[in-house]
Amino acid sequence: MPELPEVEIVRRGLNQLTLNHTITGGDVLLQRTIAHPFSVVEFIENIKTNQIKSWHRRGKYLLAELTPASHLPTSPSLPWLGVHLRMTGQLLWLNQDEPLHKHTRVRLFFENGQELRFVDQRTFGQMWYVPSSVPVETIITGLAKLAVDPFAPEFTVEYLGNKLERSRRPIKTALLDQSVVAGLGNIYADEALFKSGILPTTICAELDQKQIAPLRTAIIDVLSASIAAGGTTFSNFLNIKGVNGNYGGEAWVYNRAGEPCKVCGNVIQKIKLGGRSSHFCDRCQK
């Protein structure tokens, strides 16, 4: 599943390539990909003649602020196009005559002969049109449940400590909770726990301030490193130009079970926690 770095990389690519081009139409090949409105005809009609003013990221959600091509909005607020890639979603910026990918779900056509194509093998991804008359969180309800973004000033040691201090869950399980840290997923939770020297099975309430401070720093550091490397491609992540990410080759522990630890040479372990795989070094992490 694309996590914060992969979604951030897609956002940056979208802002480089898709802004200020008028949407002329579209084609929905899988109806359930459109989460709102329920009518795909209404979805296409609403986004037509709009341009994308800017793309934003909240957790793992992508949000495009739309503006009428006439540049004369009828409302002081603007409508939104929301996207969640879920497990296997990809947004690709292509020529409209590019052959269709097998798992193409939605096509948005632009005036310059380009299209924004949503490809999604597992079909869990979603798109929303949110009219300007309503708050975006009332339509994309998952946004209201998101915690602070790791790159936000509010993501302090005190904030993280308050989120964890009463929890009896293993720290790895807590870090995957989007109401604790927005955007963090399985890959970077493993990496951050390794970098901070904490075992994934450690109970949250048993962590002290001396452990939480380096954990916060490690979360920011591994996310930043992955963004710099273009994200992680272990299965099917591609950026908007169709290019793989390179962080997988730099990973400390994730997907390296049975291999030697890059720090101490100990064998990397793999266990299941809450139905998710966890990778760690039981010598470097305590």
Tab-separated table of C-alpha atoms in Angstrom, residues 171-280:
chain	number	residue	atom	x	y	z
A	171	ILE	CA	3.921	0.128	19.646
A	172	LYS	CA	3.955	-1.240	16.075
A	173	THR	CA	0.170	-1.669	16.134
A	174	ALA	CA	-0.322	1.844	17.524
A	175	LEU	CA	1.859	3.443	14.849
A	176	LEU	CA	-0.369	1.982	12.125
A	177	ASP	CA	-3.415	3.695	13.661
A	178	GLN	CA	-4.121	6.786	11.552
A	179	SER	CA	-5.595	8.514	14.599
A	180	VAL	CA	-2.140	8.324	16.238
A	181	VAL	CA	0.112	9.280	13.293
A	182	ALA	CA	-1.354	10.222	9.917
A	183	GLY	CA	0.185	8.565	6.872
A	184	LEU	CA	2.477	6.078	8.605
A	185	GLY	CA	2.145	2.464	7.418
A	186	ASN	CA	3.798	-0.923	7.740
A	187	ILE	CA	7.052	-0.166	5.928
A	188	TYR	CA	8.018	3.011	7.720
A	189	ALA	CA	6.740	1.925	11.134
A	190	ASP	CA	9.218	-0.979	10.965
A	191	GLU	CA	11.982	1.340	9.782
A	192	ALA	CA	11.309	3.981	12.451
A	193	LEU	CA	11.245	1.401	15.244
A	194	PHE	CA	14.583	0.034	14.071
A	195	LYS	CA	16.130	3.492	13.871
A	196	SER	CA	14.911	4.315	17.388
A	197	GLY	CA	15.971	0.934	18.837
A	198	ILE	CA	12.489	-0.122	19.986
A	199	LEU	CA	11.072	-3.616	19.549
A	200	PRO	CA	7.705	-3.657	17.747
A	201	THR	CA	6.188	-5.708	20.586
A	202	THR	CA	6.939	-3.077	23.244
A	203	ILE	CA	3.746	-1.937	25.009
A	204	CYS	CA	3.099	1.764	24.360
A	205	ALA	CA	2.457	2.639	28.010
A	206	GLU	CA	5.873	1.219	28.945
A	207	LEU	CA	7.765	3.665	26.737
A	208	ASP	CA	9.455	6.571	28.497
A	209	GLN	CA	10.337	10.045	27.261
A	210	LYS	CA	13.875	8.950	26.377
A	211	GLN	CA	12.400	6.446	23.905
A	212	ILE	CA	9.580	8.586	22.513
A	213	ALA	CA	11.866	11.473	21.526
A	214	PRO	CA	14.107	9.345	19.254
A	215	LEU	CA	11.030	7.540	17.907
A	216	ARG	CA	9.531	10.853	16.790
A	217	THR	CA	12.829	11.827	15.152
A	218	ALA	CA	13.127	8.421	13.480
A	219	ILE	CA	9.617	8.660	12.014
A	220	ILE	CA	10.447	11.989	10.392
A	221	ASP	CA	13.874	10.792	9.241
A	222	VAL	CA	12.733	7.575	7.532
A	223	LEU	CA	9.836	9.337	5.814
A	224	SER	CA	12.191	12.059	4.581
A	225	ALA	CA	14.717	9.490	3.367
A	226	SER	CA	12.055	7.616	1.437
A	227	ILE	CA	10.747	10.784	-0.217
A	228	ALA	CA	14.302	11.633	-1.252
A	229	ALA	CA	14.669	8.124	-2.733
A	230	GLY	CA	11.417	8.367	-4.681
A	231	GLY	CA	9.425	6.111	-2.353
A	232	THR	CA	9.336	2.346	-2.030
A	233	THR	CA	8.429	-0.119	-4.763
A	234	PHE	CA	8.095	-3.669	-3.435
A	235	SER	CA	5.078	-4.520	-5.588
A	236	ASN	CA	3.429	-1.942	-7.825
A	237	PHE	CA	4.054	1.635	-6.677
A	238	LEU	CA	4.818	4.016	-9.546
A	239	ASN	CA	5.098	7.778	-9.490
A	240	ILE	CA	2.932	9.875	-11.822
A	241	LYS	CA	5.392	9.326	-14.695
A	242	GLY	CA	5.343	5.549	-14.186
A	243	VAL	CA	8.753	5.306	-12.461
A	244	ASN	CA	9.539	2.953	-9.543
A	245	GLY	CA	10.696	4.200	-6.150
A	246	ASN	CA	14.181	3.344	-4.856
A	247	TYR	CA	13.848	3.254	-1.061
A	248	GLY	CA	13.380	-0.535	-1.017
A	249	GLY	CA	17.090	-1.013	-1.622
A	250	GLU	CA	17.884	1.254	1.337
A	251	ALA	CA	15.529	-0.323	3.889
A	252	TRP	CA	17.070	-1.266	7.237
A	253	VAL	CA	14.705	-4.096	8.154
A	254	TYR	CA	11.488	-4.072	6.122
A	255	ASN	CA	11.184	-7.063	3.773
A	256	ARG	CA	14.647	-8.276	4.860
A	257	ALA	CA	13.690	-11.276	7.047
A	258	GLY	CA	16.551	-13.776	7.236
A	259	GLU	CA	19.131	-11.265	5.978
A	260	PRO	CA	21.899	-9.803	8.156
A	261	CYS	CA	21.279	-6.566	10.012
A	262	LYS	CA	23.130	-3.708	8.337
A	263	VAL	CA	24.353	-2.510	11.748
A	264	CYS	CA	25.258	-5.603	13.776
A	265	GLY	CA	25.032	-8.534	11.357
A	266	ASN	CA	22.340	-10.300	13.382
A	267	VAL	CA	19.587	-12.055	11.400
A	268	ILE	CA	16.516	-9.872	10.768
A	269	GLN	CA	13.396	-11.405	12.324
A	270	LYS	CA	9.798	-11.373	11.071
A	271	ILE	CA	6.646	-11.855	13.156
A	272	LYS	CA	2.927	-11.139	12.830
A	273	LEU	CA	1.389	-8.368	14.937
A	274	GLY	CA	-2.274	-7.541	14.536
A	275	GLY	CA	-2.333	-9.417	11.246
A	276	ARG	CA	0.564	-7.387	9.795
A	277	SER	CA	4.165	-8.443	9.299
A	278	SER	CA	6.810	-6.812	11.477
A	279	HIS	CA	10.539	-6.891	10.720
A	280	PHE	CA	13.177	-6.136	13.353
